[in-house]
Coordinates of C-alpha atoms in Angstrom, one line a residue:
M11 CA -53.9 89.4 -96.7
A12 CA -52.6 92.9 -97.5
V13 CA -49.3 93.8 -96.0
Y14 CA -50.9 96.7 -93.3
E15 CA -53.5 93.7 -92.6
R16 CA -50.8 91.3 -90.9
S17 CA -49.4 91.5 -87.7
F18 CA -45.7 91.3 -86.9
A19 CA -44.3 90.4 -83.2
P20 CA -40.6 89.7 -82.2
Y21 CA -39.6 86.4 -81.6
E22 CA -40.7 85.1 -78.0
G23 CA -38.8 81.5 -78.2
P24 CA -35.8 80.3 -75.9
L25 CA -33.2 81.9 -75.7
T26 CA -29.4 80.4 -76.0
A27 CA -27.3 81.7 -72.7
P28 CA -24.8 84.2 -73.9
R29 CA -22.0 82.0 -72.6
Y30 CA -23.1 79.4 -75.3
R31 CA -24.0 81.9 -78.2
F32 CA -20.4 81.0 -79.7
L33 CA -21.7 77.5 -80.5
V34 CA -24.3 79.0 -82.7
P35 CA -22.7 79.0 -85.5
A36 CA -20.6 76.7 -84.9
R37 CA -23.5 73.9 -85.3
Y38 CA -24.3 74.9 -88.5
A39 CA -20.8 75.3 -89.8
L40 CA -20.1 71.8 -88.6
R41 CA -23.2 70.7 -89.9
D42 CA -22.9 71.9 -93.6
L43 CA -19.3 70.5 -93.5
F44 CA -20.9 66.7 -92.8
R45 CA -23.1 67.1 -95.3
S46 CA -20.0 66.8 -98.0
K47 CA -19.2 63.5 -99.4
L48 CA -16.1 64.4 -99.2
F49 CA -15.3 66.0 -96.2
V50 CA -16.6 62.9 -94.8
V51 CA -14.5 60.8 -96.8
F52 CA -11.2 62.6 -95.8
L53 CA -12.2 62.6 -91.9
T54 CA -12.7 58.9 -91.8
I55 CA -9.2 58.8 -93.7
C56 CA -7.9 60.8 -90.7
Y57 CA -8.1 57.7 -88.9
V58 CA -6.1 54.9 -90.8
F59 CA -2.9 56.0 -89.0
P60 CA -4.2 56.2 -85.7
F61 CA -6.1 52.4 -86.5
L62 CA -2.7 51.2 -87.3
A63 CA -1.7 52.3 -83.9
L64 CA -3.5 50.6 -82.8
L65 CA -2.8 47.4 -84.1
A66 CA 0.4 48.1 -83.5
I67 CA -0.3 48.2 -79.4
Y68 CA -2.5 45.0 -79.5
L69 CA 0.3 43.3 -81.1
R70 CA 2.6 44.6 -78.5
H71 CA 0.5 43.1 -76.0
N72 CA -1.1 39.8 -77.6
A73 CA 0.8 36.6 -75.8
D74 CA -0.1 34.1 -78.6
L75 CA 1.4 36.7 -81.2
I76 CA 4.5 37.5 -79.1
S77 CA 5.3 34.0 -78.6
T78 CA 4.9 33.2 -82.3
F79 CA 7.2 36.2 -83.4
A80 CA 9.8 34.6 -80.1
G81 CA 9.8 31.2 -82.3
M82 CA 10.6 33.7 -85.4
G83 CA 13.4 35.5 -84.5
V84 CA 11.6 39.0 -84.0
E85 CA 11.2 40.9 -81.3
L86 CA 8.2 42.6 -80.8
D87 CA 10.1 45.0 -78.2
D88 CA 12.3 46.1 -80.8
W89 CA 9.8 46.0 -83.7
V90 CA 7.5 47.8 -81.8
P91 CA 8.8 50.2 -79.3
I92 CA 5.9 51.9 -77.2
D93 CA 7.7 54.9 -76.1
N94 CA 7.9 58.8 -76.9
R95 CA 8.9 58.1 -80.2
F96 CA 6.0 56.4 -80.9
F97 CA 3.6 58.9 -79.7
G98 CA 6.1 61.5 -81.4
V99 CA 5.3 60.4 -85.1
L100 CA 1.7 59.9 -84.4
L101 CA 1.6 63.2 -83.8
R102 CA 3.3 64.5 -86.4
V103 CA 1.6 62.5 -89.2
Q104 CA -1.9 63.5 -87.8
G105 CA -0.7 67.2 -87.7
S106 CA -0.1 67.4 -90.8
L107 CA -3.8 65.5 -91.6
G108 CA -4.9 68.5 -89.7
F109 CA -3.5 71.0 -91.3
F110 CA -5.9 69.7 -94.5
L111 CA -8.4 69.3 -92.5
V112 CA -7.9 73.4 -92.1
L113 CA -7.6 73.4 -95.7
F114 CA -10.7 72.2 -96.6
T115 CA -12.6 74.0 -93.7
G116 CA -11.0 77.5 -92.7
P117 CA -11.3 79.3 -96.2
R118 CA -15.4 79.3 -95.9
L119 CA -15.7 80.0 -92.4
V120 CA -15.4 83.5 -92.4
S121 CA -14.7 84.7 -96.4
R122 CA -19.0 83.9 -96.8
D123 CA -20.1 86.1 -94.1
L124 CA -18.0 89.2 -95.6
A125 CA -18.5 88.3 -99.0
N126 CA -22.5 88.5 -98.2
N127 CA -22.3 91.0 -96.1
G128 CA -23.5 88.8 -94.0
L129 CA -21.3 90.0 -90.7
A130 CA -23.8 92.9 -89.7
L131 CA -26.3 90.7 -89.7
Y132 CA -24.6 88.5 -87.0
L133 CA -23.4 91.2 -84.8
C134 CA -26.7 93.4 -85.1
R135 CA -28.3 90.8 -82.5
P136 CA -26.9 90.4 -79.3
F137 CA -23.3 88.4 -80.0
S138 CA -20.2 90.0 -80.1
R139 CA -17.2 89.8 -82.3
T140 CA -15.6 88.1 -79.6
Q141 CA -18.3 85.7 -79.6
Y142 CA -18.2 85.4 -83.4
V143 CA -14.3 84.9 -83.6
A144 CA -14.5 82.0 -80.8
G145 CA -17.5 80.1 -82.1
K146 CA -15.4 79.8 -85.9
L147 CA -12.4 79.1 -83.8
T148 CA -14.6 75.9 -81.6
V149 CA -15.0 74.4 -85.9
L150 CA -11.4 74.1 -86.5
V151 CA -10.7 73.4 -82.7
A152 CA -12.8 70.4 -82.7
L153 CA -11.5 69.5 -86.0
V154 CA -8.3 69.4 -85.2
S155 CA -8.8 67.8 -81.7
G156 CA -10.6 65.3 -82.9
V157 CA -7.6 63.9 -85.0
T158 CA -4.5 64.7 -82.5
W159 CA -4.4 64.6 -79.0
V160 CA -7.9 62.5 -78.3
P161 CA -6.9 60.0 -80.6
G162 CA -3.4 59.9 -79.5
L163 CA -4.5 59.9 -76.0
L164 CA -6.9 57.5 -75.8
L165 CA -4.2 54.8 -77.3
W166 CA -1.9 56.3 -74.7
L167 CA -4.8 55.1 -72.0
L168 CA -4.7 52.0 -73.8
Q169 CA -0.7 51.7 -73.8
A170 CA -0.9 52.6 -70.1
G171 CA -4.0 50.1 -69.1
L172 CA -2.3 47.1 -71.0
A173 CA 1.3 47.9 -70.3
G174 CA 1.0 48.0 -66.2
G175 CA 3.3 48.3 -63.6
G176 CA 4.9 51.8 -64.0
W177 CA 4.7 52.6 -67.7
A178 CA 2.0 55.4 -67.3
A179 CA 4.4 57.0 -64.4
A180 CA 7.8 56.1 -66.6
N181 CA 5.7 57.8 -69.8
L182 CA 4.4 60.6 -68.3
R183 CA 5.8 63.3 -70.9
S184 CA 4.1 61.3 -74.0
A185 CA 1.0 61.9 -72.7
G186 CA 2.1 66.2 -71.7
A187 CA 3.7 66.4 -74.7
L188 CA 0.4 65.0 -76.8
L189 CA -1.8 67.8 -75.2
V190 CA 0.7 70.1 -75.5
G191 CA 2.3 69.8 -79.0
S192 CA -1.1 69.4 -80.1
W193 CA -2.8 72.2 -78.7
V194 CA 0.4 75.0 -79.9
W195 CA -0.4 73.2 -83.3
I196 CA -4.4 73.9 -83.5
A197 CA -3.9 76.8 -81.8
V198 CA -1.2 78.0 -85.0
L199 CA -3.5 76.4 -87.8
A200 CA -6.9 77.9 -86.8
S201 CA -5.6 81.3 -86.1
L202 CA -3.8 81.8 -89.4
A203 CA -6.8 80.0 -91.0
L204 CA -9.4 82.3 -89.8
A205 CA -7.0 85.4 -90.5
V206 CA -6.3 84.4 -94.2
S207 CA -10.0 83.5 -94.8
A208 CA -11.3 87.3 -93.1
W209 CA -9.0 88.8 -95.5
V210 CA -9.5 87.1 -99.0
K211 CA -12.8 86.7 -99.8
W212 CA -12.5 84.0 -102.4
R213 CA -12.3 80.6 -101.1
V214 CA -10.4 79.5 -103.6
L215 CA -7.8 81.7 -102.7
A216 CA -7.5 81.7 -99.7
G217 CA -6.7 78.0 -99.9
F218 CA -4.1 78.5 -102.4
V219 CA -2.9 81.2 -99.7
L220 CA -2.8 78.3 -97.1
L221 CA -0.9 76.1 -99.5
L222 CA 1.5 78.8 -100.3
I223 CA 2.4 79.8 -96.1
Y224 CA 2.6 76.0 -95.6
F225 CA 4.7 74.2 -98.3
G226 CA 6.3 77.6 -99.8
G227 CA 7.8 78.2 -96.3
G228 CA 10.4 75.0 -96.5
F229 CA 11.3 76.3 -100.2
F230 CA 11.9 80.1 -99.0
G231 CA 13.5 78.7 -96.1
R232 CA 15.9 76.0 -98.4
V233 CA 16.5 79.0 -100.3
F234 CA 17.8 81.4 -97.3
E235 CA 20.1 78.6 -96.3
L236 CA 21.6 78.2 -99.5
L237 CA 22.0 82.1 -99.8
F238 CA 23.2 83.1 -96.6
Q239 CA 24.6 80.1 -95.3
S240 CA 22.3 80.1 -92.2
E241 CA 19.4 77.8 -91.0
W242 CA 17.7 80.3 -89.6
G243 CA 15.2 80.9 -92.8
H244 CA 13.6 78.1 -92.1
L245 CA 11.7 79.7 -89.3
I246 CA 9.3 81.0 -91.9
D247 CA 8.9 77.1 -92.3
L248 CA 5.8 76.4 -89.9
H249 CA 5.2 72.5 -90.3
H250 CA 9.8 72.5 -89.6
T251 CA 9.5 74.9 -86.5
M252 CA 6.2 73.4 -85.6
R253 CA 8.6 69.5 -85.7
R254 CA 11.9 71.8 -83.8
V255 CA 8.9 72.1 -80.4
W256 CA 7.5 68.6 -81.0
A257 CA 11.0 67.3 -80.6
Q258 CA 11.7 68.9 -77.8
L259 CA 8.4 68.5 -76.3
F260 CA 8.8 65.0 -76.2
D261 CA 12.7 64.7 -75.8
T262 CA 13.5 62.6 -79.2
T263 CA 14.2 63.0 -82.5
M264 CA 11.3 63.4 -84.9
P265 CA 11.7 62.1 -88.3
F266 CA 12.0 63.6 -91.8
F267 CA 11.5 62.2 -94.8
L268 CA 12.8 64.0 -97.7
F269 CA 16.4 65.8 -96.0
T270 CA 17.7 66.4 -92.7
P271 CA 16.3 68.9 -90.2
A272 CA 17.9 71.8 -89.4
E273 CA 19.0 71.8 -85.6
L274 CA 17.3 75.9 -84.7
P275 CA 17.4 76.5 -81.0
V276 CA 14.1 75.3 -79.3
W277 CA 13.4 79.5 -77.8
P278 CA 13.4 81.2 -81.4
A279 CA 10.8 78.1 -82.6
W280 CA 8.3 78.9 -79.8
A281 CA 8.4 82.5 -80.7
M282 CA 8.2 82.3 -84.1
L283 CA 4.3 79.9 -83.5
A284 CA 3.8 82.9 -80.7
L285 CA 4.7 85.9 -83.1
V286 CA 2.1 83.7 -86.1
V287 CA -0.1 83.3 -83.6
G288 CA -0.6 86.8 -82.2
L289 CA -0.4 88.2 -85.5
S290 CA -3.0 86.3 -87.2
L291 CA -5.5 87.2 -84.3
A292 CA -4.8 91.2 -84.6
L293 CA -5.3 90.8 -88.3
L294 CA -8.6 88.7 -87.8
A295 CA -9.4 91.3 -85.2
R296 CA -9.4 94.3 -87.4
R297 CA -11.4 92.7 -90.2
V298 CA -14.0 91.2 -87.9
R299 CA -16.0 94.4 -87.8
A300 CA -19.8 95.3 -88.3
Y301 CA -19.3 97.7 -90.9
E302 CA -16.4 98.2 -93.7
V303 CA -15.5 101.6 -94.4
V304 CA -15.0 102.0 -98.4
S305 CA -12.9 105.3 -99.3

């Protein structure tokens, strides 16, 4: 059929409600991610530690095992204490795994659209920049939430149900710390990953930049401490700063396996994390546009 004989008509199918349109790019991004076997394998590995925590809670409340261990001179109350420290360690481990999920996912979210000039195709439709960014953020928020506060709160609820009595009231701080600490870390990781993805179009290089920010901060913080005899340089180490915030939220000391933690004040740690989120969102807003001016 000749081209002039074709009849074209606009799309007349159902439209997604404006308030839910940000979920459209999120849905397709998640679909692409779960097609990767490597991603599915790593996501499965992320649930190994929560499963071990589940076993610890089960051991703590199994009457037969408690009596057996008591006969061997082992008190499970001392061996597996289910308290603020228990959930603090859980959040620290899962938070680290959440970073690697973001490392695997984040660099491809925006850079692919910018590299192929696809952003204009999004924004030429009834789809705003805010909805575009919200859709990309939703991917990272869903993934990191699934390995941090969601399993953490489920384990807390299980422990509260098995312990009975006033355990839930006495340990309500743990639940709040899990929720607040997870969302602060999610905000830092998601905003930083999208900002790097928007400014570094090459996905491999964007992943390297994220690794440099995550691990390089500890190195430069240590160098700053040695040169100036000050622990304030550790503020640029995001993981170290986040652990300081977690320690305050859980009202406990967080374990550091490689070195003694720097005793940073709490307010600069919160301020540093807020600065990272604000700067990342500003850089992202500057980059996400329907057109690009080339000088």
